[in-house]
Amino acid sequence: MSEKRVLVKVDNLVKYFPIRAGVFKRIVAWVRAVDDVSFEIYEGETVGLVGESGCGKTTVGMTLLRLYEPTSGRIIVDNEDTTFYFMPKFKAKKYLQKTYIEKFKKEDPSSFTGIDKKYYDLYKELGESGFYNKLLSELNEKKSEFRKTMQIVFQDPYSSLNPRIRIKTIVSEGPVLHKVIKKSEVIDKVKAALEEVGIHGDHMYRFPHQFSGGQRQRIGIARSLLMNPKLIVADEAVAALDVSIRSQVINLMLDLQKKHNLTYLFISHDLSVIKYMSDRVIVMYLGKIVENASKKELFDEPLHPYTRALMSAIPVPNPDYKKKRIILKGDVPSPVNPPSGCRFHPRCPVAKEICSKEEPQLREVKPGHFVACHFPGSLK
Amino acid sequence: MDKKPLLQVRNLKTYFYTEDGIVKAVDGVDFEVYPGETLGIVGESGSGKSVTSLSILRLLDPNGEILEGSEIIFDGKNLMELSEDEMRKIRGNDIAMIFQEPMVALNPVFTVGEQIMEAILLHQDVSKNEARKMAIDMLRKVGIPEPEKRVDEYPHELSGGMRQRAMIAMALSCRPKLLIADEPTTALDVTIQAQILELMRELQKEYGMAIILITHDVGVIAENADRVVVMYGGMVMETADVKELFRETRHPYTWGLLNSIPRLDIEQERLYNIPGIVPDPLHFPPGCRFNTRCEFADERCRKEIPPLYEIKNGHFSRCFYYKKVEEAQKLKKAGESA
Amino acid sequence: MNTELKRTLRKLFKNPSAILGFTLLIFFTLVAIFAPLIAPPVNPMFPDENGNPMKLDNPYIMPILSWSSDPVAPSKDHPFGMIAGRDIFYGVVWGTRTAFKIGLIVVSASTLIGLIIGSIAGYFGGWVDEFLMRVTDIFLSIPFLLAAMVLTTILGSGLNKVMIAMVIFGWMATARLIRANILQVKEEQFVLAAKALGIKNFIIIVRHILPNTIFPVLVQATMRLGSLVITAAALSFLGLGAPIGYADWGSMLNYTRNYILGASGQAFTYWYTVFYPGMAMVLFVLAWNLVGDALRDVFDPKLK
């Protein structure tokens, strides 16, 4: 693990959505969709992000791609802080000041690692105003680089392609804008990209409604692929497909990963798909990460009661397979008013008193196996 | 299995007449349901599984028609010959149905209690007060907490899982002999799905009703059905006892389907691909409906529709080459044990 | 694509009210185009040096053919009769052009304004949306006729001024409609995909959002086109709109004010003074409404 390069590092990511009501649209409450989440994605691996509706898994993906602006936290891509890229300039400067300058002035420089160390060296070299100028310059180029690095494949093949434009435009629009491909080579490149995902190249002049669900999903993949990204966020990319089509798309994604050395963040509610696709699995519940481990670790020995319950709830297509059924009581609570202490405690079969009072931190129980539970492994 | 079937569907053909042509949604389907058992119908979109269930209750859209010669025999009566009035007495009383999206089936302007009471008052000779009591009991039975309070709530005040429970309460309030559940858990989270399926198993044990469980999820079938009907392109491809179907698969479609799903219980190298796309019900291929995607298909499959071969007692397969599937399965098993 | 177009056309031509609407509309269009042939813009009262009737400088100003202002019943020369010395047939024919002019210009201008304001409000949301929608509310709360009268006293009367007033107070419904549609489409995944590709906001609105939201607006605009003519007529009737003698259905009704009740004891004596311009107006509005209905059936998949 340690020799692999970190492609994306998410630090203490928080995303709250306001609930507004009344005449003046006052904010009356917050939906705590993602509440202090940290993880890393290594180059070339597939991270599976699994959880039920309302757990914040889609919000993580969307915030990572900056389709939502994070409420707080830091998103580091390719060893560059990208958090301030999409902020207005005065906010970006404020962010840099709060995140870095204040820290540099107060703390011991020898304790800095990773991005902090990199930026500290820059700060020493250029001084405070030079530091701002350097980081806030060429933001448009940086944004463009960001878009090229990270792409997304969506769940709904019917909503993810604009019904009124041709496949050629759908697939080539982004790459042409970011000069990944030249205008003169659009036809050749689109054709190649389509054929790579198993769509006849001549069909680039058709409209989305002329394709089936599985084919549209392939077109969506081609659109991302032609940007030549390093990371693709796949948000329930196979959930809406028929069973016999699902395996086609899954296999296609695995083949493309090998060929282009892609990194995937594969978001799904379905543990069996996650198990097949992923190298590492992150389990989320109500805006928090409850477990993060390699696939083998997680499936051989899930330590969080929620992970275990989730596994037992997945129907296995084998009538001879005997499993212990753990039926959780109650519904998933609302992320507007999450329970105190451990958010899972009202449904947890092994919850004790401390669970309702103290929030368990995500800690490394075994090498590379993180779990947020006061009593990991207690549910058998 | 020597018992008399509760429901017999014979040569059911349901066609829809659209502007673009005739959609042969269900094209000659046969199966039976025995008292107290769960029959799983599994298939993808366009396989005709939902239309089959709606045909049993004769709840089709106006442009749909059940063709002459189709027989749906329930408890000795051919439902096809009943008047609309007689049919209404059967619906909800003898045969109840639950749907994927409870919000569609529940009326948003009435409380949950009113809707359950309506079903009870329609089919049973009880007073309003008794009906209300029965409704509260029913809600308690389906695991809704504080049923005395919930009975006066509107559907939108309940969570997705609770709504599904309320719909089950409504469906079971008249103790039907047959419950048709059309993708009852597809819209729910997995932990809630587990709750609902558990509930259905318990209630079936208690009431002894038969269930037709319609789903696209082979896992749900494996864990909940006693017998399985595999549908594709409006036809039955394979029918068998659930264990038999998974152990001794005899149709290329079932075989492909089982090998193409990611599974929790075993390690998988690479998922099998069923090539091609799910056919459009307007343009089914001639011959076997699966021939365009089948690796065993030949000239014969492209011309003739294969009959349902009875391979063993109660195990049917609509494939000329079911023996080839058997060989493929033997090979795979040998590979796994090696 | 082709089959879809065919199906759409087939559906249109199965619908009798759609056929009636399109037939009427085509008829009005033909009348407007061939107005100079149907009712030549000449004044036979004033022959030129060759003895031919004098050409009119402005064909929209109806020539005065008689010095008597009383209505004259329909005759061979004046099939719709005469009023205030002017030929009603001439006025109805050339009034068609005026109706189209008012309708098309006002509708396209106000729709464009509504589109821009609604798109900005819907796409950017937040305080921009809040501000623009409150402005919209303010405009909506002002009674239109009153506002138009005030505005014409500031700008002066005349057809163009009336059209300006109608544009200024006519964009709000479009803005609201397009905003609501955009709020819906904005959440579609292809819009998110475009954002993830780094496409610029302007292009996202123009290429990805508007084409998927514009059809209800077109239907609305079509329906409004007819009713605008009535509004313009009302203003002309009040004396705010077209100048005296202008070939405009509303102004022609203005002449009839004294004759609407007929002569004493004979209510229908001067029926032709109201009937022909009124009928033209009714049919014109009907045509656009029927066409709008037909377009809605075609574009709204929920009604299929």
PDB file of N, CA and C in Angstrom, chain B residues 10-54:
ATOM      1  N   ARG B  10     -53.168 -21.158 -17.749  1.00  0.00           N
ATOM      2  CA  ARG B  10     -52.996 -22.004 -18.924  1.00  0.00           C
ATOM      3  C   ARG B  10     -52.970 -21.157 -20.185  1.00  0.00           C
ATOM      4  N   ASN B  11     -51.879 -21.241 -20.902  1.00  0.00           N
ATOM      5  CA  ASN B  11     -51.772 -20.598 -22.218  1.00  0.00           C
ATOM      6  C   ASN B  11     -52.177 -19.132 -22.167  1.00  0.00           C
ATOM      7  N   LEU B  12     -51.717 -18.446 -21.171  1.00  0.00           N
ATOM      8  CA  LEU B  12     -52.074 -17.031 -21.019  1.00  0.00           C
ATOM      9  C   LEU B  12     -51.380 -16.189 -22.087  1.00  0.00           C
ATOM     10  N   LYS B  13     -52.187 -15.463 -22.844  1.00  0.00           N
ATOM     11  CA  LYS B  13     -51.643 -14.546 -23.841  1.00  0.00           C
ATOM     12  C   LYS B  13     -52.225 -13.159 -23.606  1.00  0.00           C
ATOM     13  N   THR B  14     -51.388 -12.215 -23.310  1.00  0.00           N
ATOM     14  CA  THR B  14     -51.842 -10.839 -23.137  1.00  0.00           C
ATOM     15  C   THR B  14     -51.113  -9.962 -24.139  1.00  0.00           C
ATOM     16  N   TYR B  15     -51.888  -9.337 -25.017  1.00  0.00           N
ATOM     17  CA  TYR B  15     -51.292  -8.470 -26.033  1.00  0.00           C
ATOM     18  C   TYR B  15     -51.720  -7.030 -25.782  1.00  0.00           C
ATOM     19  N   PHE B  16     -50.847  -6.106 -26.146  1.00  0.00           N
ATOM     20  CA  PHE B  16     -51.206  -4.690 -26.082  1.00  0.00           C
ATOM     21  C   PHE B  16     -51.205  -4.135 -27.496  1.00  0.00           C
ATOM     22  N   TYR B  17     -52.238  -3.380 -27.800  1.00  0.00           N
ATOM     23  CA  TYR B  17     -52.329  -2.808 -29.149  1.00  0.00           C
ATOM     24  C   TYR B  17     -51.891  -1.349 -29.082  1.00  0.00           C
ATOM     25  N   THR B  18     -50.743  -1.050 -29.657  1.00  0.00           N
ATOM     26  CA  THR B  18     -50.216   0.312 -29.595  1.00  0.00           C
ATOM     27  C   THR B  18     -50.132   0.877 -31.011  1.00  0.00           C
ATOM     28  N   GLU B  19     -49.817   2.148 -31.082  1.00  0.00           N
ATOM     29  CA  GLU B  19     -49.686   2.794 -32.391  1.00  0.00           C
ATOM     30  C   GLU B  19     -48.593   2.164 -33.226  1.00  0.00           C
ATOM     31  N   ASP B  20     -47.585   1.608 -32.537  1.00  0.00           N
ATOM     32  CA  ASP B  20     -46.443   1.076 -33.270  1.00  0.00           C
ATOM     33  C   ASP B  20     -46.609  -0.398 -33.618  1.00  0.00           C
ATOM     34  N   GLY B  21     -47.659  -1.001 -33.131  1.00  0.00           N
ATOM     35  CA  GLY B  21     -47.876  -2.401 -33.434  1.00  0.00           C
ATOM     36  C   GLY B  21     -48.325  -3.161 -32.202  1.00  0.00           C
ATOM     37  N   ILE B  22     -48.364  -4.494 -32.343  1.00  0.00           N
ATOM     38  CA  ILE B  22     -48.861  -5.323 -31.249  1.00  0.00           C
ATOM     39  C   ILE B  22     -47.699  -5.723 -30.358  1.00  0.00           C
ATOM     40  N   VAL B  23     -47.849  -5.451 -29.060  1.00  0.00           N
ATOM     41  CA  VAL B  23     -46.845  -5.873 -28.096  1.00  0.00           C
ATOM     42  C   VAL B  23     -47.326  -7.176 -27.476  1.00  0.00           C
ATOM     43  N   LYS B  24     -46.594  -8.248 -27.777  1.00  0.00           N
ATOM     44  CA  LYS B  24     -46.991  -9.545 -27.215  1.00  0.00           C
ATOM     45  C   LYS B  24     -46.318  -9.698 -25.865  1.00  0.00           C
ATOM     46  N   ALA B  25     -46.861  -8.976 -24.878  1.00  0.00           N
ATOM     47  CA  ALA B  25     -46.207  -8.885 -23.574  1.00  0.00           C
ATOM     48  C   ALA B  25     -46.137 -10.246 -22.901  1.00  0.00           C
ATOM     49  N   VAL B  26     -47.227 -10.982 -22.975  1.00  0.00           N
ATOM     50  CA  VAL B  26     -47.247 -12.343 -22.435  1.00  0.00           C
ATOM     51  C   VAL B  26     -47.746 -13.231 -23.559  1.00  0.00           C
ATOM     52  N   ASP B  27     -46.999 -14.271 -23.887  1.00  0.00           N
ATOM     53  CA  ASP B  27     -47.303 -15.023 -25.102  1.00  0.00           C
ATOM     54  C   ASP B  27     -47.293 -16.522 -24.830  1.00  0.00           C
ATOM     55  N   GLY B  28     -48.319 -16.977 -24.162  1.00  0.00           N
ATOM     56  CA  GLY B  28     -48.443 -18.402 -23.909  1.00  0.00           C
ATOM     57  C   GLY B  28     -47.721 -18.844 -22.655  1.00  0.00           C
ATOM     58  N   VAL B  29     -48.228 -18.399 -21.515  1.00  0.00           N
ATOM     59  CA  VAL B  29     -47.559 -18.721 -20.261  1.00  0.00           C
ATOM     60  C   VAL B  29     -48.392 -19.726 -19.469  1.00  0.00           C
ATOM     61  N   ASP B  30     -47.746 -20.760 -18.968  1.00  0.00           N
ATOM     62  CA  ASP B  30     -48.413 -21.740 -18.122  1.00  0.00           C
ATOM     63  C   ASP B  30     -47.667 -21.868 -16.802  1.00  0.00           C
ATOM     64  N   PHE B  31     -48.407 -21.883 -15.714  1.00  0.00           N
ATOM     65  CA  PHE B  31     -47.821 -22.277 -14.428  1.00  0.00           C
ATOM     66  C   PHE B  31     -48.947 -22.493 -13.440  1.00  0.00           C
ATOM     67  N   GLU B  32     -48.619 -23.097 -12.300  1.00  0.00           N
ATOM     68  CA  GLU B  32     -49.637 -23.197 -11.263  1.00  0.00           C
ATOM     69  C   GLU B  32     -49.026 -22.846  -9.917  1.00  0.00           C
ATOM     70  N   VAL B  33     -49.914 -22.443  -9.029  1.00  0.00           N
ATOM     71  CA  VAL B  33     -49.499 -22.099  -7.672  1.00  0.00           C
ATOM     72  C   VAL B  33     -50.269 -22.996  -6.718  1.00  0.00           C
ATOM     73  N   TYR B  34     -49.539 -23.641  -5.810  1.00  0.00           N
ATOM     74  CA  TYR B  34     -50.192 -24.532  -4.846  1.00  0.00           C
ATOM     75  C   TYR B  34     -50.453 -23.784  -3.549  1.00  0.00           C
ATOM     76  N   PRO B  35     -51.446 -24.235  -2.774  1.00  0.00           N
ATOM     77  CA  PRO B  35     -51.771 -23.514  -1.541  1.00  0.00           C
ATOM     78  C   PRO B  35     -50.555 -23.438  -0.616  1.00  0.00           C
ATOM     79  N   GLY B  36     -50.338 -22.308  -0.053  1.00  0.00           N
ATOM     80  CA  GLY B  36     -49.302 -22.154   0.958  1.00  0.00           C
ATOM     81  C   GLY B  36     -47.878 -22.031   0.450  1.00  0.00           C
ATOM     82  N   GLU B  37     -47.671 -22.140  -0.858  1.00  0.00           N
ATOM     83  CA  GLU B  37     -46.284 -22.060  -1.340  1.00  0.00           C
ATOM     84  C   GLU B  37     -45.972 -20.650  -1.867  1.00  0.00           C
ATOM     85  N   THR B  38     -44.672 -20.406  -2.061  1.00  0.00           N
ATOM     86  CA  THR B  38     -44.258 -19.169  -2.709  1.00  0.00           C
ATOM     87  C   THR B  38     -43.713 -19.506  -4.082  1.00  0.00           C
ATOM     88  N   LEU B  39     -44.378 -18.950  -5.092  1.00  0.00           N
ATOM     89  CA  LEU B  39     -43.879 -19.134  -6.448  1.00  0.00           C
ATOM     90  C   LEU B  39     -43.131 -17.861  -6.838  1.00  0.00           C
ATOM     91  N   GLY B  40     -41.881 -17.994  -7.198  1.00  0.00           N
ATOM     92  CA  GLY B  40     -41.115 -16.830  -7.635  1.00  0.00           C
ATOM     93  C   GLY B  40     -41.176 -16.704  -9.148  1.00  0.00           C
ATOM     94  N   ILE B  41     -41.491 -15.508  -9.642  1.00  0.00           N
ATOM     95  CA  ILE B  41     -41.385 -15.270 -11.082  1.00  0.00           C
ATOM     96  C   ILE B  41     -40.238 -14.301 -11.277  1.00  0.00           C
ATOM     97  N   VAL B  42     -39.214 -14.717 -11.998  1.00  0.00           N
ATOM     98  CA  VAL B  42     -38.052 -13.869 -12.164  1.00  0.00           C
ATOM     99  C   VAL B  42     -37.883 -13.524 -13.635  1.00  0.00           C
ATOM    100  N   GLY B  43     -37.491 -12.290 -13.915  1.00  0.00           N
ATOM    101  CA  GLY B  43     -37.296 -11.874 -15.303  1.00  0.00           C
ATOM    102  C   GLY B  43     -36.830 -10.437 -15.332  1.00  0.00           C
ATOM    103  N   GLU B  44     -36.372 -10.017 -16.522  1.00  0.00           N
ATOM    104  CA  GLU B  44     -35.876  -8.653 -16.656  1.00  0.00           C
ATOM    105  C   GLU B  44     -37.005  -7.764 -17.179  1.00  0.00           C
ATOM    106  N   SER B  45     -36.678  -6.512 -17.469  1.00  0.00           N
ATOM    107  CA  SER B  45     -37.724  -5.628 -17.998  1.00  0.00           C
ATOM    108  C   SER B  45     -38.179  -6.186 -19.351  1.00  0.00           C
ATOM    109  N   GLY B  46     -39.467  -6.144 -19.579  1.00  0.00           N
ATOM    110  CA  GLY B  46     -40.004  -6.646 -20.842  1.00  0.00           C
ATOM    111  C   GLY B  46     -40.184  -8.155 -20.886  1.00  0.00           C
ATOM    112  N   SER B  47     -39.947  -8.827 -19.764  1.00  0.00           N
ATOM    113  CA  SER B  47     -40.099 -10.282 -19.784  1.00  0.00           C
ATOM    114  C   SER B  47     -41.558 -10.691 -19.664  1.00  0.00           C
ATOM    115  N   GLY B  48     -42.403  -9.751 -19.235  1.00  0.00           N
ATOM    116  CA  GLY B  48     -43.826 -10.044 -19.115  1.00  0.00           C
ATOM    117  C   GLY B  48     -44.239 -10.483 -17.722  1.00  0.00           C
ATOM    118  N   LYS B  49     -43.330 -10.391 -16.763  1.00  0.00           N
ATOM    119  CA  LYS B  49     -43.650 -10.895 -15.418  1.00  0.00           C
ATOM    120  C   LYS B  49     -44.723 -10.064 -14.734  1.00  0.00           C
ATOM    121  N   SER B  50     -44.657  -8.737 -14.880  1.00  0.00           N
ATOM    122  CA  SER B  50     -45.668  -7.906 -14.226  1.00  0.00           C
ATOM    123  C   SER B  50     -47.009  -7.999 -14.942  1.00  0.00           C
ATOM    124  N   VAL B  51     -46.960  -8.051 -16.280  1.00  0.00           N
ATOM    125  CA  VAL B  51     -48.210  -8.154 -17.038  1.00  0.00           C
ATOM    126  C   VAL B  51     -48.917  -9.457 -16.683  1.00  0.00           C
ATOM    127  N   THR B  52     -48.154 -10.512 -16.450  1.00  0.00           N
ATOM    128  CA  THR B  52     -48.745 -11.775 -16.042  1.00  0.00           C
ATOM    129  C   THR B  52     -49.577 -11.590 -14.768  1.00  0.00           C
ATOM    130  N   SER B  53     -48.993 -10.896 -13.787  1.00  0.00           N
ATOM    131  CA  SER B  53     -49.710 -10.755 -12.522  1.00  0.00           C
ATOM    132  C   SER B  53     -50.929  -9.862 -12.685  1.00  0.00           C
ATOM    133  N   LEU B  54     -50.791  -8.799 -13.487  1.00  0.00           N
ATOM    134  CA  LEU B  54     -51.951  -7.925 -13.700  1.00  0.00           C
ATOM    135  C   LEU B  54     -53.041  -8.662 -14.474  1.00  0.00           C
TER     136      LEU B  54
END
